Amino acid sequence: MPNEQIRVLYQELRDIKQLVGEIEQRIDQLEQIFAAALHDAPLASVESLVSAQTLNITTPPADSGAGPSLVMLGPAAGPDAEELYPNGIDAVSGRPLLKINAAAVAQLGQDEKERIDLDLKDLHGQKVASYVHSLRLRQERSGQARDDEPPLDVAVQASRDVDKKELEVLGTIADIDQNSIGEARWAVVVHAQEDVAVLQALWPLIRHRMGQMGYEKLDFDFQSGDTSCAAWLNRHTDNGKKTLKGGQREGDWRAIQIGRA
């Protein structure tokens, strides 16, 4: 084996020995601190160990060729200068994989917001302004102009402007106006075995929403035999054979969904 290789291996051995020695020293310190905490050692020795430990932390270790994989320490003072080690410790070197302080973390978070494409942001603003303006014009023509009227969802209006028509959807919300209850729909979920009193207490709100969604049949009563929400629903739907709209199915019932678990 060439002397140069032997020299490299010998240096690695010395580095490992130094690292092992530091680990052993740290273990001894922790052992004594824990022993003191359990009243197995005098308090004075703990204070001296803490002082020594602080000195070791603030004193740069001997250069052994091994250090943190990444250092990101931003200029800071006070609490912002606190070092963080989110990636843990390297098992071989015993040093943090990432050294970063609170100031650098805060800076990274602020920079993330600035990475938004400014052109796309400007385009989005122009579209919103255009949609709001178009909505105001339609309201003025219909005599229903209101300054506090919310605009249609941007994605909804965009798709409608492209196709120039109302789009049909299959259970998705991509082309649904979330500001319109009649279009977005509304629901309340109750357990099948829940006391019918819960449903009865919610009924004024349910009835109001049904009217907003265009349902005509709203006169649903509550009887003493309705021991649960499921019993109430079965009575009004002939055990599920009919809809709450009565008789023929004119559309999906969305006001009440009885959960069965």
PDB file of C-alpha atoms in Angstrom:
ATOM      1  CA  MET A   1       0.000   0.000   0.000  1.00  0.00           C
ATOM      2  CA  PRO A   2       1.511   3.406  -0.979  1.00  0.00           C
ATOM      3  CA  ASN A   3       2.531   5.703   1.839  1.00  0.00           C
ATOM      4  CA  GLU A   4       0.073   8.365   0.674  1.00  0.00           C
ATOM      5  CA  GLN A   5      -2.887   6.016   1.127  1.00  0.00           C
ATOM      6  CA  ILE A   6      -1.596   4.994   4.537  1.00  0.00           C
ATOM      7  CA  ARG A   7      -1.321   8.652   5.502  1.00  0.00           C
ATOM      8  CA  VAL A   8      -4.933   9.297   4.430  1.00  0.00           C
ATOM      9  CA  LEU A   9      -6.221   6.279   6.343  1.00  0.00           C
ATOM     10  CA  TYR A  10      -4.206   7.274   9.384  1.00  0.00           C
ATOM     11  CA  GLN A  11      -5.695  10.774   9.306  1.00  0.00           C
ATOM     12  CA  GLU A  12      -9.206   9.328   9.019  1.00  0.00           C
ATOM     13  CA  LEU A  13      -8.470   7.093  11.994  1.00  0.00           C
ATOM     14  CA  ARG A  14      -7.365  10.087  14.062  1.00  0.00           C
ATOM     15  CA  ASP A  15     -10.503  12.004  13.064  1.00  0.00           C
ATOM     16  CA  ILE A  16     -12.690   9.087  14.099  1.00  0.00           C
ATOM     17  CA  LYS A  17     -10.822   8.747  17.372  1.00  0.00           C
ATOM     18  CA  GLN A  18     -11.319  12.434  18.102  1.00  0.00           C
ATOM     19  CA  LEU A  19     -15.013  12.187  17.274  1.00  0.00           C
ATOM     20  CA  VAL A  20     -15.440   9.120  19.487  1.00  0.00           C
ATOM     21  CA  GLY A  21     -13.663  10.932  22.294  1.00  0.00           C
ATOM     22  CA  GLU A  22     -16.012  13.906  21.974  1.00  0.00           C
ATOM     23  CA  ILE A  23     -19.030  11.597  22.014  1.00  0.00           C
ATOM     24  CA  GLU A  24     -17.764   9.781  25.091  1.00  0.00           C
ATOM     25  CA  GLN A  25     -17.176  13.084  26.840  1.00  0.00           C
ATOM     26  CA  ARG A  26     -20.671  14.229  25.970  1.00  0.00           C
ATOM     27  CA  ILE A  27     -22.142  10.946  27.251  1.00  0.00           C
ATOM     28  CA  ASP A  28     -20.267  11.361  30.522  1.00  0.00           C
ATOM     29  CA  GLN A  29     -21.591  14.903  30.884  1.00  0.00           C
ATOM     30  CA  LEU A  30     -25.174  13.829  30.236  1.00  0.00           C
ATOM     31  CA  GLU A  31     -24.820  10.902  32.618  1.00  0.00           C
ATOM     32  CA  GLN A  32     -23.706  13.191  35.425  1.00  0.00           C
ATOM     33  CA  ILE A  33     -26.413  15.753  34.674  1.00  0.00           C
ATOM     34  CA  PHE A  34     -29.127  13.082  34.804  1.00  0.00           C
ATOM     35  CA  ALA A  35     -27.624  11.656  37.967  1.00  0.00           C
ATOM     36  CA  ALA A  36     -27.721  15.085  39.574  1.00  0.00           C
ATOM     37  CA  ALA A  37     -31.323  15.575  38.466  1.00  0.00           C
ATOM     38  CA  LEU A  38     -32.136  12.321  40.265  1.00  0.00           C
ATOM     39  CA  HIS A  39     -30.242  13.558  43.350  1.00  0.00           C
ATOM     40  CA  ASP A  40     -27.449  11.057  42.781  1.00  0.00           C
ATOM     41  CA  ALA A  41     -24.847  13.832  42.421  1.00  0.00           C
ATOM     42  CA  PRO A  42     -24.313  17.247  44.076  1.00  0.00           C
ATOM     43  CA  LEU A  43     -25.845  20.283  42.397  1.00  0.00           C
ATOM     44  CA  ALA A  44     -22.502  22.084  42.211  1.00  0.00           C
ATOM     45  CA  SER A  45     -21.152  19.498  39.806  1.00  0.00           C
ATOM     46  CA  VAL A  46     -24.151  20.035  37.547  1.00  0.00           C
ATOM     47  CA  GLU A  47     -23.524  23.783  37.388  1.00  0.00           C
ATOM     48  CA  SER A  48     -19.892  23.225  36.486  1.00  0.00           C
ATOM     49  CA  LEU A  49     -20.896  20.756  33.784  1.00  0.00           C
ATOM     50  CA  VAL A  50     -23.403  23.187  32.317  1.00  0.00           C
ATOM     51  CA  SER A  51     -20.749  25.908  32.233  1.00  0.00           C
ATOM     52  CA  ALA A  52     -18.317  23.561  30.526  1.00  0.00           C
ATOM     53  CA  GLN A  53     -20.979  22.464  28.090  1.00  0.00           C
ATOM     54  CA  THR A  54     -21.773  26.077  27.180  1.00  0.00           C
ATOM     55  CA  LEU A  55     -18.094  26.720  26.615  1.00  0.00           C
ATOM     56  CA  ASN A  56     -17.839  23.723  24.300  1.00  0.00           C
ATOM     57  CA  ILE A  57     -20.833  24.894  22.298  1.00  0.00           C
ATOM     58  CA  THR A  58     -19.596  28.417  21.778  1.00  0.00           C
ATOM     59  CA  THR A  59     -16.027  27.339  21.028  1.00  0.00           C
ATOM     60  CA  PRO A  60     -15.487  26.191  17.435  1.00  0.00           C
ATOM     61  CA  PRO A  61     -14.478  22.505  17.325  1.00  0.00           C
ATOM     62  CA  ALA A  62     -11.203  21.381  15.881  1.00  0.00           C
ATOM     63  CA  ASP A  63     -11.293  21.135  12.117  1.00  0.00           C
ATOM     64  CA  SER A  64     -11.589  17.471  11.235  1.00  0.00           C
ATOM     65  CA  GLY A  65     -12.714  17.952   7.677  1.00  0.00           C
ATOM     66  CA  ALA A  66     -16.332  17.127   8.532  1.00  0.00           C
ATOM     67  CA  GLY A  67     -18.991  19.795   8.904  1.00  0.00           C
ATOM     68  CA  PRO A  68     -22.647  20.473   8.246  1.00  0.00           C
ATOM     69  CA  SER A  69     -23.850  19.618   4.764  1.00  0.00           C
ATOM     70  CA  LEU A  70     -25.473  23.025   4.358  1.00  0.00           C
ATOM     71  CA  VAL A  71     -25.091  26.298   6.254  1.00  0.00           C
ATOM     72  CA  MET A  72     -27.742  29.021   5.908  1.00  0.00           C
ATOM     73  CA  LEU A  73     -27.146  31.618   8.604  1.00  0.00           C
ATOM     74  CA  GLY A  74     -28.638  35.003   7.870  1.00  0.00           C
ATOM     75  CA  PRO A  75     -27.397  38.193   9.558  1.00  0.00           C
ATOM     76  CA  ALA A  76     -29.388  38.617  12.764  1.00  0.00           C
ATOM     77  CA  ALA A  77     -29.247  39.442  16.448  1.00  0.00           C
ATOM     78  CA  GLY A  78     -31.295  38.421  19.431  1.00  0.00           C
ATOM     79  CA  PRO A  79     -33.975  35.738  18.968  1.00  0.00           C
ATOM     80  CA  ASP A  80     -33.560  35.815  15.180  1.00  0.00           C
ATOM     81  CA  ALA A  81     -29.992  34.572  15.586  1.00  0.00           C
ATOM     82  CA  GLU A  82     -31.125  31.311  17.195  1.00  0.00           C
ATOM     83  CA  GLU A  83     -29.785  28.357  15.230  1.00  0.00           C
ATOM     84  CA  LEU A  84     -32.169  25.618  14.146  1.00  0.00           C
ATOM     85  CA  TYR A  85     -31.397  22.070  13.038  1.00  0.00           C
ATOM     86  CA  PRO A  86     -34.522  20.874  11.169  1.00  0.00           C
ATOM     87  CA  ASN A  87     -32.748  18.066   9.278  1.00  0.00           C
ATOM     88  CA  GLY A  88     -31.254  16.395  12.330  1.00  0.00           C
ATOM     89  CA  ILE A  89     -27.709  15.177  12.961  1.00  0.00           C
ATOM     90  CA  ASP A  90     -25.375  13.273  10.670  1.00  0.00           C
ATOM     91  CA  ALA A  91     -24.818   9.801  12.131  1.00  0.00           C
ATOM     92  CA  VAL A  92     -21.152   9.705  11.100  1.00  0.00           C
ATOM     93  CA  SER A  93     -19.885  13.173  11.937  1.00  0.00           C
ATOM     94  CA  GLY A  94     -22.328  13.991  14.706  1.00  0.00           C
ATOM     95  CA  ARG A  95     -22.843  17.435  13.193  1.00  0.00           C
ATOM     96  CA  PRO A  96     -26.124  19.002  11.971  1.00  0.00           C
ATOM     97  CA  LEU A  97     -27.036  18.258   8.379  1.00  0.00           C
ATOM     98  CA  LEU A  98     -28.411  21.781   8.057  1.00  0.00           C
ATOM     99  CA  LYS A  99     -27.512  24.836  10.108  1.00  0.00           C
ATOM    100  CA  ILE A 100     -30.010  27.653   9.720  1.00  0.00           C
ATOM    101  CA  ASN A 101     -31.154  30.443  12.005  1.00  0.00           C
ATOM    102  CA  ALA A 102     -34.569  31.985  12.533  1.00  0.00           C
ATOM    103  CA  ALA A 103     -33.711  35.012  10.403  1.00  0.00           C
ATOM    104  CA  ALA A 104     -32.869  32.846   7.383  1.00  0.00           C
ATOM    105  CA  VAL A 105     -36.082  30.842   7.804  1.00  0.00           C
ATOM    106  CA  ALA A 106     -38.135  34.035   7.876  1.00  0.00           C
ATOM    107  CA  GLN A 107     -36.348  35.336   4.790  1.00  0.00           C
ATOM    108  CA  LEU A 108     -37.053  32.138   2.876  1.00  0.00           C
ATOM    109  CA  GLY A 109     -40.730  32.394   3.741  1.00  0.00           C
ATOM    110  CA  GLN A 110     -40.898  35.999   2.554  1.00  0.00           C
ATOM    111  CA  ASP A 111     -39.071  35.228  -0.677  1.00  0.00           C
ATOM    112  CA  GLU A 112     -41.559  32.464  -1.515  1.00  0.00           C
ATOM    113  CA  LYS A 113     -44.355  35.010  -1.868  1.00  0.00           C
ATOM    114  CA  GLU A 114     -42.292  37.069  -4.297  1.00  0.00           C
ATOM    115  CA  ARG A 115     -41.778  34.126  -6.656  1.00  0.00           C
ATOM    116  CA  ILE A 116     -45.312  34.469  -8.043  1.00  0.00           C
ATOM    117  CA  ASP A 117     -45.208  35.203 -11.760  1.00  0.00           C
ATOM    118  CA  LEU A 118     -45.967  38.920 -11.922  1.00  0.00           C
ATOM    119  CA  ASP A 119     -47.324  38.643 -15.469  1.00  0.00           C
ATOM    120  CA  LEU A 120     -49.834  35.985 -14.415  1.00  0.00           C
ATOM    121  CA  LYS A 121     -50.767  38.032 -11.368  1.00  0.00           C
ATOM    122  CA  ASP A 122     -51.400  41.078 -13.559  1.00  0.00           C
ATOM    123  CA  LEU A 123     -53.410  39.007 -16.039  1.00  0.00           C
ATOM    124  CA  HIS A 124     -55.540  37.624 -13.229  1.00  0.00           C
ATOM    125  CA  GLY A 125     -56.246  41.136 -11.977  1.00  0.00           C
ATOM    126  CA  GLN A 126     -57.290  42.270 -15.446  1.00  0.00           C
ATOM    127  CA  LYS A 127     -59.671  39.332 -15.810  1.00  0.00           C
ATOM    128  CA  VAL A 128     -61.297  39.987 -12.456  1.00  0.00           C
ATOM    129  CA  ALA A 129     -61.749  43.671 -13.300  1.00  0.00           C
ATOM    130  CA  SER A 130     -63.261  42.761 -16.669  1.00  0.00           C
ATOM    131  CA  TYR A 131     -65.694  40.275 -15.140  1.00  0.00           C
ATOM    132  CA  VAL A 132     -66.817  42.723 -12.473  1.00  0.00           C
ATOM    133  CA  HIS A 133     -67.352  45.415 -15.110  1.00  0.00           C
ATOM    134  CA  SER A 134     -69.394  43.034 -17.296  1.00  0.00           C
ATOM    135  CA  LEU A 135     -71.513  42.028 -14.324  1.00  0.00           C
ATOM    136  CA  ARG A 136     -72.215  45.657 -13.444  1.00  0.00           C
ATOM    137  CA  LEU A 137     -73.321  46.374 -17.021  1.00  0.00           C
ATOM    138  CA  ARG A 138     -75.728  43.415 -17.018  1.00  0.00           C
ATOM    139  CA  GLN A 139     -77.167  44.537 -13.699  1.00  0.00           C
ATOM    140  CA  GLU A 140     -77.639  48.103 -14.901  1.00  0.00           C
ATOM    141  CA  ARG A 141     -79.441  46.917 -18.035  1.00  0.00           C
ATOM    142  CA  SER A 142     -81.758  44.758 -15.973  1.00  0.00           C
ATOM    143  CA  GLY A 143     -82.359  47.513 -13.426  1.00  0.00           C
ATOM    144  CA  GLN A 144     -80.824  45.481 -10.625  1.00  0.00           C
ATOM    145  CA  ALA A 145     -77.485  47.205 -10.223  1.00  0.00           C
ATOM    146  CA  ARG A 146     -76.025  46.802  -6.739  1.00  0.00           C
ATOM    147  CA  ASP A 147     -72.628  47.953  -5.589  1.00  0.00           C
ATOM    148  CA  ASP A 148     -72.421  45.172  -3.015  1.00  0.00           C
ATOM    149  CA  GLU A 149     -73.319  42.357  -5.423  1.00  0.00           C
ATOM    150  CA  PRO A 150     -70.496  39.772  -5.428  1.00  0.00           C
ATOM    151  CA  PRO A 151     -69.051  38.913  -8.845  1.00  0.00           C
ATOM    152  CA  LEU A 152     -69.268  35.433 -10.276  1.00  0.00           C
ATOM    153  CA  ASP A 153     -66.423  33.110  -9.480  1.00  0.00           C
ATOM    154  CA  VAL A 154     -63.560  33.951 -11.826  1.00  0.00           C
ATOM    155  CA  ALA A 155     -63.116  30.401 -13.100  1.00  0.00           C
ATOM    156  CA  VAL A 156     -66.862  30.067 -13.704  1.00  0.00           C
ATOM    157  CA  GLN A 157     -67.137  33.304 -15.630  1.00  0.00           C
ATOM    158  CA  ALA A 158     -64.033  32.498 -17.671  1.00  0.00           C
ATOM    159  CA  SER A 159     -65.446  29.188 -18.884  1.00  0.00           C
ATOM    160  CA  ARG A 160     -68.786  30.784 -19.726  1.00  0.00           C
ATOM    161  CA  ASP A 161     -67.180  33.618 -21.645  1.00  0.00           C
ATOM    162  CA  VAL A 162     -65.282  31.078 -23.741  1.00  0.00           C
ATOM    163  CA  ASP A 163     -68.223  28.807 -24.533  1.00  0.00           C
ATOM    164  CA  LYS A 164     -70.884  31.534 -24.527  1.00  0.00           C
ATOM    165  CA  LYS A 165     -73.330  29.200 -22.811  1.00  0.00           C
ATOM    166  CA  GLU A 166     -74.177  27.495 -19.546  1.00  0.00           C
ATOM    167  CA  LEU A 167     -71.976  24.437 -19.174  1.00  0.00           C
ATOM    168  CA  GLU A 168     -73.284  21.034 -18.117  1.00  0.00           C
ATOM    169  CA  VAL A 169     -71.329  19.344 -15.357  1.00  0.00           C
ATOM    170  CA  LEU A 170     -71.173  15.861 -13.878  1.00  0.00           C
ATOM    171  CA  GLY A 171     -70.792  16.226 -10.150  1.00  0.00           C
ATOM    172  CA  THR A 172     -67.948  18.744 -10.260  1.00  0.00           C
ATOM    173  CA  ILE A 173     -67.712  22.319  -9.052  1.00  0.00           C
ATOM    174  CA  ALA A 174     -65.299  23.667 -11.663  1.00  0.00           C
ATOM    175  CA  ASP A 175     -68.072  25.408 -13.612  1.00  0.00           C
ATOM    176  CA  ILE A 176     -70.499  26.103 -10.767  1.00  0.00           C
ATOM    177  CA  ASP A 177     -71.169  29.581  -9.421  1.00  0.00           C
ATOM    178  CA  GLN A 178     -70.454  29.255  -5.707  1.00  0.00           C
ATOM    179  CA  ASN A 179     -72.423  32.449  -5.019  1.00  0.00           C
ATOM    180  CA  SER A 180     -75.686  30.942  -6.270  1.00  0.00           C
ATOM    181  CA  ILE A 181     -77.389  28.435  -3.956  1.00  0.00           C
ATOM    182  CA  GLY A 182     -79.715  27.331  -6.729  1.00  0.00           C
ATOM    183  CA  GLU A 183     -76.714  26.344  -8.835  1.00  0.00           C
ATOM    184  CA  ALA A 184     -74.161  25.274  -6.249  1.00  0.00           C
ATOM    185  CA  ARG A 185     -76.842  23.499  -4.150  1.00  0.00           C
ATOM    186  CA  TRP A 186     -76.806  23.010  -0.411  1.00  0.00           C
ATOM    187  CA  ALA A 187     -77.094  20.067   1.966  1.00  0.00           C
ATOM    188  CA  VAL A 188     -77.189  19.089   5.613  1.00  0.00           C
ATOM    189  CA  VAL A 189     -76.047  15.659   6.816  1.00  0.00           C
ATOM    190  CA  VAL A 190     -77.615  13.863   9.776  1.00  0.00           C
ATOM    191  CA  HIS A 191     -77.119  10.323  11.060  1.00  0.00           C
ATOM    192  CA  ALA A 192     -79.862   7.822  10.228  1.00  0.00           C
ATOM    193  CA  GLN A 193     -80.283   6.834  13.879  1.00  0.00           C
ATOM    194  CA  GLU A 194     -80.133  10.396  15.210  1.00  0.00           C
ATOM    195  CA  ASP A 195     -83.119  11.645  17.197  1.00  0.00           C
ATOM    196  CA  VAL A 196     -85.611  13.276  14.848  1.00  0.00           C
ATOM    197  CA  ALA A 197     -85.602  16.309  17.164  1.00  0.00           C
ATOM    198  CA  VAL A 198     -82.276  17.292  15.595  1.00  0.00           C
ATOM    199  CA  LEU A 199     -83.812  17.303  12.122  1.00  0.00           C
ATOM    200  CA  GLN A 200     -86.865  19.147  13.411  1.00  0.00           C
ATOM    201  CA  ALA A 201     -84.679  21.838  14.961  1.00  0.00           C
ATOM    202  CA  LEU A 202     -82.845  22.285  11.647  1.00  0.00           C
ATOM    203  CA  TRP A 203     -86.007  22.246   9.582  1.00  0.00           C
ATOM    204  CA  PRO A 204     -86.601  26.041   9.382  1.00  0.00           C
ATOM    205  CA  LEU A 205     -83.174  26.452   7.806  1.00  0.00           C
ATOM    206  CA  ILE A 206     -83.647  23.422   5.533  1.00  0.00           C
ATOM    207  CA  ARG A 207     -87.034  24.692   4.404  1.00  0.00           C
ATOM    208  CA  HIS A 208     -85.563  28.113   3.662  1.00  0.00           C
ATOM    209  CA  ARG A 209     -82.760  26.595   1.568  1.00  0.00           C
ATOM    210  CA  MET A 210     -85.227  24.365  -0.287  1.00  0.00           C
ATOM    211  CA  GLY A 211     -87.158  27.468  -1.304  1.00  0.00           C
ATOM    212  CA  GLN A 212     -83.959  29.127  -2.499  1.00  0.00           C
ATOM    213  CA  MET A 213     -83.185  26.066  -4.624  1.00  0.00           C
ATOM    214  CA  GLY A 214     -86.615  26.141  -6.257  1.00  0.00           C
ATOM    215  CA  TYR A 215     -88.354  23.239  -4.497  1.00  0.00           C
ATOM    216  CA  GLU A 216     -92.129  23.655  -4.416  1.00  0.00           C
ATOM    217  CA  LYS A 217     -93.146  20.981  -1.888  1.00  0.00           C
ATOM    218  CA  LEU A 218     -92.195  22.294   1.537  1.00  0.00           C
ATOM    219  CA  ASP A 219     -94.966  21.022   3.846  1.00  0.00           C
ATOM    220  CA  PHE A 220     -93.218  18.110   5.572  1.00  0.00           C
ATOM    221  CA  ASP A 221     -94.604  17.344   9.020  1.00  0.00           C
ATOM    222  CA  PHE A 222     -93.169  15.616  12.083  1.00  0.00           C
ATOM    223  CA  GLN A 223     -95.168  12.960  13.952  1.00  0.00           C
ATOM    224  CA  SER A 224     -94.765  11.119  17.232  1.00  0.00           C
ATOM    225  CA  GLY A 225     -93.911   7.911  15.379  1.00  0.00           C
ATOM    226  CA  ASP A 226     -90.800   9.501  13.884  1.00  0.00           C
ATOM    227  CA  THR A 227     -88.367   8.039  16.404  1.00  0.00           C
ATOM    228  CA  SER A 228     -85.300   8.745  14.263  1.00  0.00           C
ATOM    229  CA  CYS A 229     -84.251  10.719  11.201  1.00  0.00           C
ATOM    230  CA  ALA A 230     -84.390   7.524   9.138  1.00  0.00           C
ATOM    231  CA  ALA A 231     -87.966   6.826  10.289  1.00  0.00           C
ATOM    232  CA  TRP A 232     -88.984  10.341   9.303  1.00  0.00           C
ATOM    233  CA  LEU A 233     -87.421  10.012   5.852  1.00  0.00           C
ATOM    234  CA  ASN A 234     -88.905   6.568   5.228  1.00  0.00           C
ATOM    235  CA  ARG A 235     -92.382   7.815   6.109  1.00  0.00           C
ATOM    236  CA  HIS A 236     -92.169  10.672   3.633  1.00  0.00           C
ATOM    237  CA  THR A 237     -90.618   8.597   0.824  1.00  0.00           C
ATOM    238  CA  ASP A 238     -92.511   5.296   1.208  1.00  0.00           C
ATOM    239  CA  ASN A 239     -89.352   3.584   2.468  1.00  0.00           C
ATOM    240  CA  GLY A 240     -87.210   5.203  -0.186  1.00  0.00           C
ATOM    241  CA  LYS A 241     -89.425   4.352  -3.171  1.00  0.00           C
ATOM    242  CA  LYS A 242     -90.280   7.996  -3.776  1.00  0.00           C
ATOM    243  CA  THR A 243     -88.493  11.298  -3.550  1.00  0.00           C
ATOM    244  CA  LEU A 244     -89.384  14.058  -1.148  1.00  0.00           C
ATOM    245  CA  LYS A 245     -90.751  15.942  -4.126  1.00  0.00           C
ATOM    246  CA  GLY A 246     -93.533  13.405  -4.166  1.00  0.00           C
ATOM    247  CA  GLY A 247     -94.383  10.668  -6.641  1.00  0.00           C
ATOM    248  CA  GLN A 248     -92.332  10.920  -9.783  1.00  0.00           C
ATOM    249  CA  ARG A 249     -88.672  11.776  -9.626  1.00  0.00           C
ATOM    250  CA  GLU A 250     -88.304  15.316 -10.917  1.00  0.00           C
ATOM    251  CA  GLY A 251     -84.709  15.746  -9.824  1.00  0.00           C
ATOM    252  CA  ASP A 252     -82.170  14.760  -7.252  1.00  0.00           C
ATOM    253  CA  TRP A 253     -82.982  15.458  -3.637  1.00  0.00           C
ATOM    254  CA  ARG A 254     -80.154  17.556  -2.248  1.00  0.00           C
ATOM    255  CA  ALA A 255     -81.591  19.164   0.876  1.00  0.00           C
ATOM    256  CA  ILE A 256     -81.228  16.122   3.158  1.00  0.00           C
ATOM    257  CA  GLN A 257     -78.806  13.242   3.044  1.00  0.00           C
ATOM    258  CA  ILE A 258     -79.289  10.558   5.688  1.00  0.00           C
ATOM    259  CA  GLY A 259     -75.887   9.135   6.624  1.00  0.00           C
ATOM    260  CA  ARG A 260     -75.768   5.431   7.327  1.00  0.00           C
ATOM    261  CA  ALA A 261     -72.722   4.255   9.271  1.00  0.00           C
TER     262      ALA A 261
END
